[in-house]
GROMACS .gro file of C-alpha atoms in nm:
model
  499
    1MET     CA    1 -16.759  16.104  14.719
    2SER     CA    2 -16.474  16.122  14.478
    3THR     CA    3 -16.467  16.340  14.162
    4LYS     CA    4 -16.461  16.036  13.919
    5GLU     CA    5 -16.771  15.886  14.079
    6LYS     CA    6 -16.957  16.215  14.040
    7GLU     CA    7 -16.871  16.233  13.667
    8ARG     CA    8 -16.993  15.869  13.611
    9LYS     CA    9 -17.330  15.940  13.775
   10MET     CA   10 -17.367  16.261  13.564
   11PHE     CA   11 -17.312  16.063  13.235
   12VAL     CA   12 -17.565  15.795  13.330
   13GLY     CA   13 -17.816  16.066  13.412
   14VAL     CA   14 -17.776  16.234  13.075
   15VAL     CA   15 -17.812  15.902  12.890
   16TRP     CA   16 -18.118  15.807  13.093
   17ASN     CA   17 -18.284  16.141  13.025
   18CYS     CA   18 -18.220  16.104  12.643
   19ALA     CA   19 -18.316  15.738  12.617
   20ALA     CA   20 -18.626  15.803  12.400
   21GLU     CA   21 -18.433  16.006  12.144
   22LEU     CA   22 -18.156  15.747  12.124
   23LYS     CA   23 -18.408  15.469  12.065
   24PHE     CA   24 -18.564  15.663  11.773
   25LEU     CA   25 -18.225  15.734  11.617
   26LEU     CA   26 -18.111  15.371  11.642
   27THR     CA   27 -18.441  15.249  11.495
   28ALA     CA   28 -18.406  15.487  11.196
   29LEU     CA   29 -18.050  15.374  11.129
   30LEU     CA   30 -18.155  15.010  11.141
   31PHE     CA   31 -18.440  15.071  10.890
   32LEU     CA   32 -18.214  15.259  10.648
   33CYS     CA   33 -17.950  14.985  10.654
   34SER     CA   34 -18.214  14.720  10.592
   35LEU     CA   35 -18.355  14.917  10.293
   36ILE     CA   36 -18.012  14.954  10.135
   37THR     CA   37 -17.949  14.581  10.172
   38LEU     CA   38 -18.288  14.500  10.014
   39LEU     CA   39 -18.226  14.722   9.705
   40HIS     CA   40 -17.927  14.512   9.609
   41PHE     CA   41 -18.158  14.214   9.546
   42LEU     CA   42 -18.425  14.399   9.339
   43PRO     CA   43 -18.432  14.370   8.948
   44SER     CA   44 -18.273  14.655   8.748
   45ARG     CA   45 -18.611  14.776   8.616
   46PHE     CA   46 -18.692  14.902   8.964
   47TYR     CA   47 -18.382  15.120   8.970
   48PHE     CA   48 -18.440  15.493   9.019
   49SER     CA   49 -18.172  15.737   8.908
   50PRO     CA   50 -18.130  16.075   9.076
   51SER     CA   51 -18.271  16.237   8.764
   52ASP     CA   52 -18.582  16.018   8.791
   53LEU     CA   53 -18.632  16.128   9.147
   54ALA     CA   54 -18.579  16.493   9.048
   55ASN     CA   55 -18.830  16.468   8.763
   56SER     CA   56 -19.083  16.300   8.990
   57CYS     CA   57 -19.053  16.573   9.246
   58LEU     CA   58 -19.009  16.882   9.028
   59SER     CA   59 -19.205  16.825   8.703
   60THR     CA   60 -19.544  16.974   8.622
   61PRO     CA   61 -19.834  16.763   8.747
   62VAL     CA   62 -19.974  16.528   8.484
   63ASP     CA   63 -20.338  16.475   8.401
   64HIS     CA   64 -20.353  16.107   8.500
   65SER     CA   65 -20.694  16.058   8.345
   66LEU     CA   66 -20.558  16.162   8.002
   67SER     CA   67 -20.254  15.940   8.046
   68HIS     CA   68 -20.477  15.649   8.134
   69PHE     CA   69 -20.693  15.719   7.825
   70ASN     CA   70 -20.392  15.721   7.595
   71ALA     CA   71 -20.245  15.411   7.751
   72THR     CA   72 -20.575  15.228   7.718
   73ASN     CA   73 -20.617  15.318   7.351
   74SER     CA   74 -20.255  15.243   7.269
   75SER     CA   75 -20.280  14.900   7.416
   76ALA     CA   76 -20.604  14.838   7.230
   77LEU     CA   77 -20.451  14.906   6.882
   78PRO     CA   78 -20.219  14.642   6.736
   79PRO     CA   79 -19.881  14.767   6.608
   80PRO     CA   80 -19.881  14.842   6.232
   81PRO     CA   81 -19.730  14.570   6.016
   82PRO     CA   82 -19.393  14.648   5.854
   83PRO     CA   83 -19.428  14.779   5.496
   84PRO     CA   84 -19.372  14.517   5.230
   85SER     CA   85 -19.029  14.538   5.070
   86SER     CA   86 -19.038  14.687   4.718
   87LEU     CA   87 -18.685  14.579   4.641
   88ASP     CA   88 -18.617  14.314   4.385
   89LYS     CA   89 -18.429  14.021   4.538
   90ASP     CA   90 -18.165  13.797   4.395
   91ARG     CA   91 -18.326  13.471   4.276
   92LEU     CA   92 -18.205  13.122   4.203
   93LEU     CA   93 -18.347  13.010   3.870
   94GLU     CA   94 -18.449  12.652   3.788
   95ASN     CA   95 -18.143  12.605   3.572
   96GLY     CA   96 -17.919  12.687   3.865
   97VAL     CA   97 -17.835  13.042   3.755
   98VAL     CA   98 -17.841  13.317   4.017
   99LYS     CA   99 -18.036  13.608   3.874
  100ARG     CA  100 -17.904  13.928   4.034
  101ALA     CA  101 -18.133  14.224   4.109
  102PHE     CA  102 -18.076  14.596   4.045
  103ASN     CA  103 -18.277  14.858   4.233
  104PRO     CA  104 -18.263  15.220   4.114
  105PHE     CA  105 -18.305  15.512   4.354
  106GLY     CA  106 -18.355  15.881   4.279
  107SER     CA  107 -18.255  16.061   3.961
  108ALA     CA  108 -17.915  16.189   3.851
  109ALA     CA  109 -18.049  16.478   3.643
  110TYR     CA  110 -18.376  16.645   3.557
  111ASN     CA  111 -18.551  16.549   3.235
  112PHE     CA  112 -18.597  16.917   3.145
  113ILE     CA  113 -18.536  17.254   3.314
  114LEU     CA  114 -18.752  17.525   3.163
  115MET     CA  115 -18.612  17.877   3.133
  116SER     CA  116 -18.851  18.042   2.888
  117ALA     CA  117 -19.088  18.005   2.595
  118TYR     CA  118 -19.181  18.264   2.331
  119ARG     CA  119 -19.414  18.288   2.040
  120GLY     CA  120 -19.224  18.305   1.711
  121GLY     CA  121 -19.521  18.353   1.478
  122TYR     CA  122 -19.892  18.284   1.451
  123ASN     CA  123 -19.834  17.908   1.458
  124THR     CA  124 -19.484  17.861   1.602
  125PHE     CA  125 -19.315  17.874   1.942
  126ALA     CA  126 -18.965  17.828   2.084
  127VAL     CA  127 -18.906  17.668   2.424
  128MET     CA  128 -18.564  17.713   2.590
  129GLY     CA  129 -18.418  17.504   2.868
  130LEU     CA  130 -18.164  17.252   2.988
  131ALA     CA  131 -18.191  16.875   2.951
  132SER     CA  132 -17.993  16.578   3.075
  133LYS     CA  133 -17.690  16.547   2.846
  134PRO     CA  134 -17.648  16.166   2.884
  135LEU     CA  135 -18.015  16.127   2.794
  136HIS     CA  136 -17.958  16.308   2.464
  137VAL     CA  137 -17.618  16.158   2.387
  138TYR     CA  138 -17.711  15.796   2.455
  139GLY     CA  139 -18.092  15.798   2.448
  140LYS     CA  140 -18.365  15.912   2.212
  141PRO     CA  141 -18.594  16.146   2.404
  142SER     CA  142 -18.887  16.301   2.220
  143TYR     CA  143 -19.111  16.602   2.271
  144LEU     CA  144 -19.476  16.651   2.190
  145CYS     CA  145 -19.616  17.004   2.174
  146GLU     CA  146 -19.982  17.054   2.260
  147TRP     CA  147 -20.181  17.377   2.233
  148VAL     CA  148 -20.481  17.379   2.468
  149PRO     CA  149 -20.723  17.668   2.393
  150PHE     CA  150 -20.911  17.837   2.677
  151ASN     CA  151 -21.225  17.822   2.464
  152LYS     CA  152 -21.377  17.484   2.552
  153ASN     CA  153 -21.553  17.473   2.215
  154HIS     CA  154 -21.216  17.442   2.041
  155ASN     CA  155 -21.013  17.123   2.046
  156SER     CA  156 -20.651  17.104   2.149
  157ILE     CA  157 -20.394  17.038   1.877
  158SER     CA  158 -20.067  16.846   1.902
  159VAL     CA  159 -19.750  16.832   1.694
  160THR     CA  160 -19.409  16.670   1.731
  161GLY     CA  161 -19.154  16.914   1.872
  162HIS     CA  162 -18.831  16.964   1.677
  163LYS     CA  163 -18.535  16.954   1.918
  164ILE     CA  164 -18.220  17.160   1.861
  165LEU     CA  165 -17.898  17.121   2.062
  166PRO     CA  166 -17.711  17.446   1.992
  167ASP     CA  167 -17.413  17.408   2.229
  168TRP     CA  168 -17.199  17.196   1.993
  169GLY     CA  169 -17.163  16.915   2.247
  170TYR     CA  170 -17.006  17.139   2.512
  171GLY     CA  171 -17.267  17.052   2.776
  172ARG     CA  172 -17.175  16.886   3.105
  173VAL     CA  173 -17.443  16.727   3.325
  174TYR     CA  174 -17.691  16.938   3.128
  175THR     CA  175 -17.701  17.038   2.763
  176VAL     CA  176 -17.893  17.329   2.613
  177LEU     CA  177 -18.215  17.237   2.435
  178VAL     CA  178 -18.437  17.450   2.213
  179ILE     CA  179 -18.772  17.290   2.125
  180ASN     CA  180 -18.940  17.431   1.817
  181CYS     CA  181 -19.319  17.380   1.812
  182THR     CA  182 -19.470  17.459   1.472
  183PHE     CA  183 -19.839  17.382   1.432
  184PRO     CA  184 -20.007  17.332   1.091
  185VAL     CA  185 -20.251  17.618   1.158
  186PRO     CA  186 -20.244  17.944   1.359
  187VAL     CA  187 -20.327  17.897   1.729
  188GLY     CA  188 -20.406  18.114   2.027
  189ASP     CA  189 -20.615  18.403   1.898
  190ASP     CA  190 -20.854  18.351   2.191
  191GLY     CA  191 -20.590  18.250   2.447
  192GLY     CA  192 -20.460  17.918   2.563
  193LYS     CA  193 -20.154  17.737   2.692
  194LEU     CA  194 -19.866  17.545   2.541
  195LEU     CA  195 -19.793  17.207   2.700
  196ILE     CA  196 -19.476  17.006   2.640
  197HIS     CA  197 -19.482  16.630   2.689
  198ALA     CA  198 -19.117  16.527   2.738
  199ALA     CA  199 -19.068  16.150   2.698
  200THR     CA  200 -18.745  15.966   2.783
  201ASN     CA  201 -18.833  15.668   2.559
  202GLY     CA  202 -18.637  15.431   2.777
  203GLY     CA  203 -18.332  15.653   2.806
  204GLY     CA  204 -18.177  15.585   3.146
  205ASP     CA  205 -18.396  15.278   3.205
  206THR     CA  206 -18.521  15.067   2.916
  207LYS     CA  207 -18.804  14.931   3.131
  208LEU     CA  208 -18.958  15.276   3.167
  209ASN     CA  209 -19.089  15.538   2.929
  210THR     CA  210 -19.120  15.833   3.161
  211THR     CA  211 -19.313  16.130   3.029
  212ASP     CA  212 -19.306  16.464   3.208
  213THR     CA  213 -19.570  16.718   3.109
  214PHE     CA  214 -19.519  17.086   3.188
  215GLU     CA  215 -19.680  17.414   3.096
  216ALA     CA  216 -19.432  17.613   2.890
  217LEU     CA  217 -19.641  17.920   2.806
  218THR     CA  218 -19.979  18.073   2.885
  219GLU     CA  219 -20.135  18.347   2.671
  220THR     CA  220 -20.452  18.549   2.694
  221GLY     CA  221 -20.637  18.683   2.392
  222GLU     CA  222 -20.487  19.024   2.473
  223ASP     CA  223 -20.136  18.874   2.468
  224PHE     CA  224 -20.202  18.747   2.117
  225ILE     CA  225 -20.320  19.093   2.006
  226ASN     CA  226 -20.005  19.251   2.152
  227PHE     CA  227 -19.786  18.998   1.973
  228THR     CA  228 -19.963  19.065   1.644
  229SER     CA  229 -19.897  19.436   1.685
  230THR     CA  230 -19.525  19.377   1.755
  231PHE     CA  231 -19.499  19.123   1.473
  232LYS     CA  232 -19.638  19.367   1.216
  233SER     CA  233 -19.456  19.678   1.339
  234PRO     CA  234 -19.104  19.790   1.245
  235PRO     CA  235 -18.844  19.683   1.506
  236LYS     CA  236 -18.797  19.918   1.800
  237TYR     CA  237 -18.416  19.899   1.780
  238ASP     CA  238 -18.173  19.903   1.491
  239PHE     CA  239 -17.916  19.713   1.696
  240LEU     CA  240 -17.950  19.494   2.003
  241TYR     CA  241 -17.661  19.340   2.195
  242CYS     CA  242 -17.715  18.998   2.354
  243GLY     CA  243 -17.448  18.949   2.618
  244SER     CA  244 -17.320  18.617   2.750
  245SER     CA  245 -17.316  18.530   3.121
  246LEU     CA  246 -17.107  18.775   3.326
  247TYR     CA  247 -16.931  18.616   3.623
  248GLY     CA  248 -16.627  18.669   3.847
  249ASN     CA  249 -16.474  18.983   3.995
  250LEU     CA  250 -16.509  19.211   3.691
  251SER     CA  251 -16.333  19.543   3.647
  252PRO     CA  252 -16.580  19.835   3.669
  253GLN     CA  253 -16.345  20.056   3.465
  254ARG     CA  254 -16.324  19.809   3.176
  255VAL     CA  255 -16.705  19.773   3.173
  256ARG     CA  256 -16.735  20.152   3.175
  257GLU     CA  257 -16.509  20.184   2.870
  258TRP     CA  258 -16.686  19.907   2.681
  259LEU     CA  259 -17.033  20.057   2.732
  260ALA     CA  260 -16.938  20.412   2.638
  261PHE     CA  261 -16.760  20.287   2.325
  262HIS     CA  262 -17.049  20.074   2.199
  263VAL     CA  263 -17.334  20.309   2.283
  264ARG     CA  264 -17.153  20.564   2.069
  265LEU     CA  265 -17.092  20.306   1.792
  266PHE     CA  266 -17.447  20.165   1.771
  267GLY     CA  267 -17.628  20.493   1.829
  268GLU     CA  268 -17.958  20.607   1.976
  269LYS     CA  269 -18.166  20.317   1.847
  270SER     CA  270 -17.959  20.053   2.021
  271HIS     CA  271 -18.004  19.845   2.334
  272PHE     CA  272 -17.779  19.623   2.547
  273VAL     CA  273 -17.901  19.319   2.739
  274ILE     CA  274 -17.656  19.227   3.017
  275HIS     CA  275 -17.684  18.892   3.197
  276ASP     CA  276 -17.556  18.876   3.554
  277ALA     CA  277 -17.429  18.530   3.651
  278GLY     CA  278 -17.249  18.669   3.955
  279GLY     CA  279 -17.022  18.928   3.793
  280VAL     CA  280 -17.231  19.241   3.849
  281HIS     CA  281 -17.104  19.344   4.190
  282GLU     CA  282 -17.159  19.688   4.343
  283GLY     CA  283 -16.882  19.856   4.143
  284VAL     CA  284 -17.008  19.722   3.809
  285MET     CA  285 -17.365  19.816   3.901
  286GLU     CA  286 -17.256  20.176   3.953
  287VAL     CA  287 -17.124  20.178   3.597
  288LEU     CA  288 -17.438  20.021   3.447
  289LYS     CA  289 -17.691  20.234   3.634
  290PRO     CA  290 -17.651  20.564   3.440
  291TRP     CA  291 -17.702  20.381   3.109
  292MET     CA  292 -17.994  20.185   3.254
  293ASP     CA  293 -18.156  20.515   3.355
  294LYS     CA  294 -18.103  20.639   3.000
  295GLY     CA  295 -18.283  20.333   2.861
  296TYR     CA  296 -17.981  20.181   2.688
  297VAL     CA  297 -17.925  19.883   2.919
  298THR     CA  298 -18.141  19.602   3.057
  299LEU     CA  299 -17.986  19.396   3.335
  300GLN     CA  300 -18.112  19.042   3.395
  301ASP     CA  301 -18.023  18.838   3.704
  302ILE     CA  302 -17.956  18.480   3.590
  303ARG     CA  303 -17.763  18.360   3.895
  304ASP     CA  304 -18.007  18.077   3.964
  305GLN     CA  305 -17.885  17.892   3.653
  306GLU     CA  306 -17.564  17.822   3.847
  307ARG     CA  307 -17.758  17.545   4.024
  308PHE     CA  308 -17.746  17.338   3.707
  309ASP     CA  309 -17.412  17.214   3.582
  310GLY     CA  310 -17.392  17.326   3.220
  311TYR     CA  311 -17.113  17.464   3.004
  312TYR     CA  312 -16.960  17.802   3.093
  313HIS     CA  313 -17.241  17.935   3.312
  314ASN     CA  314 -17.496  17.806   3.062
  315GLN     CA  315 -17.412  18.081   2.814
  316PHE     CA  316 -17.564  17.895   2.518
  317LEU     CA  317 -17.896  17.888   2.703
  318ILE     CA  318 -17.873  18.259   2.785
  319VAL     CA  319 -17.803  18.376   2.427
  320ASN     CA  320 -18.088  18.163   2.292
  321ASP     CA  321 -18.327  18.312   2.544
  322CYS     CA  322 -18.211  18.660   2.442
  323LEU     CA  323 -18.255  18.578   2.073
  324HIS     CA  324 -18.617  18.473   2.109
  325ARG     CA  325 -18.709  18.726   2.378
  326TYR     CA  326 -18.612  19.021   2.157
  327LYS     CA  327 -18.656  18.857   1.818
  328PHE     CA  328 -18.908  19.108   1.685
  329GLN     CA  329 -18.762  19.416   1.856
  330ALA     CA  330 -18.438  19.452   1.661
  331LYS     CA  331 -18.324  19.459   1.300
  332TRP     CA  332 -17.982  19.322   1.386
  333MET     CA  333 -17.853  19.134   1.692
  334PHE     CA  334 -17.485  19.127   1.784
  335PHE     CA  335 -17.318  18.853   1.988
  336PHE     CA  336 -16.975  18.920   2.138
  337ASP     CA  337 -16.808  18.963   2.479
  338VAL     CA  338 -16.733  19.258   2.707
  339ASP     CA  339 -16.358  19.236   2.642
  340GLU     CA  340 -16.420  19.276   2.266
  341PHE     CA  341 -16.469  19.604   2.079
  342ILE     CA  342 -16.643  19.626   1.739
  343PHE     CA  343 -16.477  19.862   1.493
  344VAL     CA  344 -16.570  19.992   1.149
  345PRO     CA  345 -16.341  20.208   0.929
  346LYS     CA  346 -16.360  20.588   0.957
  347LYS     CA  347 -16.541  20.637   0.627
  348SER     CA  348 -16.812  20.388   0.731
  349THR     CA  349 -17.078  20.365   0.997
  350ILE     CA  350 -17.222  20.056   1.157
  351LYS     CA  351 -17.546  20.123   0.968
  352SER     CA  352 -17.373  20.144   0.631
  353VAL     CA  353 -17.192  19.817   0.702
  354VAL     CA  354 -17.506  19.618   0.790
  355ASP     CA  355 -17.693  19.774   0.497
  356SER     CA  356 -17.424  19.639   0.267
  357LEU     CA  357 -17.484  19.294   0.419
  358ALA     CA  358 -17.863  19.307   0.420
  359ASP     CA  359 -17.892  19.011   0.183
  360TYR     CA  360 -17.743  18.785   0.448
  361THR     CA  361 -17.914  18.651   0.758
  362GLN     CA  362 -17.578  18.625   0.934
  363PHE     CA  363 -17.228  18.762   0.899
  364THR     CA  364 -16.921  18.686   1.109
  365ILE     CA  365 -16.659  18.933   1.228
  366GLU     CA  366 -16.279  18.900   1.211
  367GLN     CA  367 -16.076  18.916   1.533
  368MET     CA  368 -15.782  19.145   1.608
  369PRO     CA  369 -15.612  18.988   1.914
  370MET     CA  370 -15.440  19.246   2.136
  371SER     CA  371 -15.182  19.203   2.411
  372ASN     CA  372 -15.330  19.239   2.757
  373LYS     CA  373 -15.007  19.364   2.920
  374LEU     CA  374 -14.781  19.544   2.665
  375CYS     CA  375 -14.795  19.926   2.660
  376LEU     CA  376 -14.589  20.208   2.514
  377SER     CA  377 -14.303  20.338   2.726
  378GLU     CA  378 -14.421  20.694   2.649
  379ASP     CA  379 -14.717  20.622   2.882
  380ARG     CA  380 -14.487  20.567   3.179
  381GLY     CA  381 -14.622  20.747   3.486
  382LYS     CA  382 -14.953  20.835   3.321
  383SER     CA  383 -15.091  20.502   3.203
  384TYR     CA  384 -15.331  20.488   3.499
  385ARG     CA  385 -15.514  20.790   3.353
  386LYS     CA  386 -15.565  20.624   3.016
  387TRP     CA  387 -15.842  20.380   2.926
  388GLY     CA  388 -15.762  20.016   2.861
  389PHE     CA  389 -15.815  20.016   2.484
  390GLU     CA  390 -15.623  20.345   2.470
  391LYS     CA  391 -15.298  20.209   2.615
  392LEU     CA  392 -15.300  19.842   2.509
  393VAL     CA  393 -15.175  19.899   2.153
  394TYR     CA  394 -14.975  19.588   2.067
  395LYS     CA  395 -15.151  19.350   1.825
  396ASP     CA  396 -15.074  18.979   1.800
  397VAL     CA  397 -14.974  18.907   1.437
  398LYS     CA  398 -14.882  18.541   1.464
  399ARG     CA  399 -14.988  18.358   1.149
  400GLY     CA  400 -15.132  18.013   1.091
  401ILE     CA  401 -15.374  18.031   1.384
  402ARG     CA  402 -15.748  17.994   1.348
  403ARG     CA  403 -15.903  18.283   1.541
  404ASP     CA  404 -16.252  18.278   1.687
  405ARG     CA  405 -16.503  18.505   1.515
  406LYS     CA  406 -16.809  18.678   1.653
  407TYR     CA  407 -17.124  18.752   1.459
  408ALA     CA  408 -17.446  18.941   1.396
  409VAL     CA  409 -17.784  18.814   1.268
  410GLN     CA  410 -18.119  18.934   1.145
  411PRO     CA  411 -18.311  18.762   1.427
  412ARG     CA  412 -18.641  18.700   1.249
  413ASN     CA  413 -18.464  18.443   1.033
  414VAL     CA  414 -18.288  18.258   1.315
  415ILE     CA  415 -18.429  17.949   1.487
  416ALA     CA  416 -18.151  17.893   1.743
  417THR     CA  417 -17.808  18.039   1.800
  418GLY     CA  418 -17.463  17.983   1.947
  419VAL     CA  419 -17.174  18.181   2.096
  420HIS     CA  420 -16.954  18.221   1.786
  421MET     CA  421 -17.219  18.180   1.517
  422SER     CA  422 -17.561  18.030   1.448
  423GLN     CA  423 -17.606  17.700   1.267
  424ASN     CA  424 -17.985  17.729   1.256
  425THR     CA  425 -18.074  18.010   1.020
  426VAL     CA  426 -18.303  18.066   0.726
  427GLY     CA  427 -18.099  18.247   0.462
  428LYS     CA  428 -17.734  18.299   0.375
  429THR     CA  429 -17.426  18.344   0.595
  430THR     CA  430 -17.108  18.525   0.490
  431HIS     CA  431 -16.762  18.527   0.648
  432LYS     CA  432 -16.614  18.767   0.392
  433THR     CA  433 -16.631  19.085   0.595
  434GLU     CA  434 -16.261  19.177   0.607
  435GLY     CA  435 -16.208  19.548   0.553
  436ARG     CA  436 -16.569  19.629   0.649
  437ILE     CA  437 -16.589  19.532   1.016
  438LYS     CA  438 -16.362  19.372   1.278
  439TYR     CA  439 -16.329  19.345   1.654
  440PHE     CA  440 -16.037  19.409   1.887
  441HIS     CA  441 -16.003  19.144   2.158
  442TYR     CA  442 -15.837  19.234   2.491
  443HIS     CA  443 -15.847  18.884   2.636
  444GLY     CA  444 -15.873  18.859   3.014
  445THR     CA  445 -15.860  19.233   3.087
  446ILE     CA  446 -16.224  19.245   3.201
  447ALA     CA  447 -16.147  19.000   3.483
  448GLU     CA  448 -15.842  19.187   3.622
  449ARG     CA  449 -15.897  19.469   3.869
  450ARG     CA  450 -15.552  19.621   3.836
  451GLU     CA  451 -15.345  19.832   3.602
  452PRO     CA  452 -15.308  19.622   3.282
  453CYS     CA  453 -14.976  19.776   3.168
  454ARG     CA  454 -14.718  19.535   3.310
  455GLN     CA  455 -14.448  19.579   3.044
  456LEU     CA  456 -14.360  19.910   2.881
  457VAL     CA  457 -14.207  19.885   2.534
  458ASN     CA  458 -14.021  20.141   2.323
  459ALA     CA  459 -14.053  19.965   1.987
  460THR     CA  460 -14.298  19.935   1.701
  461SER     CA  461 -14.261  19.556   1.703
  462ILE     CA  462 -14.160  19.299   1.961
  463THR     CA  463 -14.171  18.924   2.018
  464VAL     CA  464 -14.276  18.803   2.362
  465ASP     CA  465 -14.281  18.433   2.455
  466GLY     CA  466 -14.264  18.342   2.087
  467THR     CA  467 -14.555  18.564   1.985
  468PRO     CA  468 -14.482  18.859   1.753
  469TYR     CA  469 -14.659  19.191   1.818
  470ILE     CA  470 -14.676  19.520   1.626
  471VAL     CA  471 -14.812  19.858   1.731
  472ASP     CA  472 -15.171  19.927   1.622
  473THR     CA  473 -15.309  20.260   1.744
  474THR     CA  474 -15.651  20.227   1.578
  475MET     CA  475 -15.838  20.219   1.908
  476ARG     CA  476 -15.603  20.460   2.081
  477ASP     CA  477 -15.681  20.724   1.821
  478ILE     CA  478 -16.055  20.732   1.899
  479ALA     CA  479 -16.031  20.717   2.280
  480ALA     CA  480 -16.064  21.093   2.328
  481THR     CA  481 -16.381  21.098   2.115
  482VAL     CA  482 -16.537  20.820   2.324
  483LYS     CA  483 -16.452  21.001   2.649
  484ARG     CA  484 -16.618  21.319   2.528
  485PHE     CA  485 -16.924  21.120   2.424
  486GLU     CA  486 -16.958  20.965   2.770
  487LEU     CA  487 -16.927  21.305   2.936
  488LYS     CA  488 -17.197  21.443   2.708
  489MET     CA  489 -17.435  21.153   2.767
  490ILE     CA  490 -17.412  21.088   3.142
  491GLY     CA  491 -17.195  21.366   3.281
  492SER     CA  492 -16.902  21.315   3.518
  493THR     CA  493 -17.070  21.058   3.740
  494LEU     CA  494 -16.821  20.782   3.645
  495GLN     CA  495 -16.502  20.989   3.649
  496ARG     CA  496 -16.377  20.824   3.969
  497THR     CA  497 -16.446  20.466   3.860
  498ARG     CA  498 -16.186  20.219   3.989
  499GLN     CA  499 -16.012  19.937   3.806
   0.00000   0.00000   0.00000
């Protein structure tokens, strides 16, 4: 037998011995091909993606009885009907005119934003806040004050609120509003609450008269007793400073100088209320803290007012709150900025000046505008060791310009106030204070954290950019005295203060 014939018989034998396995394999291939062909003719809803197969095989077992219960109940409940449309639709009138529809949504500004409310007497209150400026400019909103006693045996009493807009039209989205509530009789000796009913009277939408009611003030009987005691007692302070909103990257060194100068000027019975609108950073806080510990400074965080778009960090709102908050705690209140320094002549004191003006509810103060960059050439190389008001000695003497004035008031006779003066006082105002009191204004220096001397001058007079200046060393001459006063009061803790 040849070799080829042997190999053929061996192959046939192997195939014959594996016939059962080959039959199974061929049958499986035939079934798989048939299944693939069948899937091409099935609808798409029977399609299974690989992810479906994976989820079916790998997911957590489901409680089929619960699924069946939910499915049964879901099918039993009819789908909810769509909500009816509340929108007005355009309509065709009988005369052929198409009447168009207007649908308002939301609100562009709040009716009123309450900051504070204070009792101003046995029968009067002041409520401070912000209100929609367009509503007040183009509408006629009104306010009703209601006193609701806690004693149920006493009836509530209502009176029309007198609205005051003290910001001279400077508001933006919001304007400052002071509501004066004066009742015909004393209220609150046994406690109660003051409600304000703020009505738009069709302002914003003539079809609506929206009235918002809010609780402005709550008092207990003990609160009324405490007020009576404060009201009848002599003021705690001779002088109180109400500061405007502080914002920006302020210079700690300039704040340091300003505080030391004015604590010395106003004396032991003085107090300073500082309002932080974002300007009291860590460096400024280090300067304020020693005076806060001594009881001369109160710091109030008013940063949340930045949410509401009013004029200049809502400073008119802030000074009115300060006025009424401390109204019975000070004989005189001063309103000016932290780049301004009050000065009285050497032979006078601040007390002697205000005593001479005691017949007036308000007096204004003349401004001495100072250069914020001109310094004496003799300070070359040592200006960094001198204080700002010590080295900035050139005074602007340009004539024919109306300068802003700052002011002081006897607060018990003031109903509302402003930034440069009050227009809501009981009593007289005088502007004739020249020679008795003035203030030096170093504009912009408080907001610059660098050496202010940018031009050294060796002359007693100079004209820069069309503005004439002359040397005035009034403030320079008292700098050493102020430095010694600070060292005596709080020690050397601020000696390394930066610009």
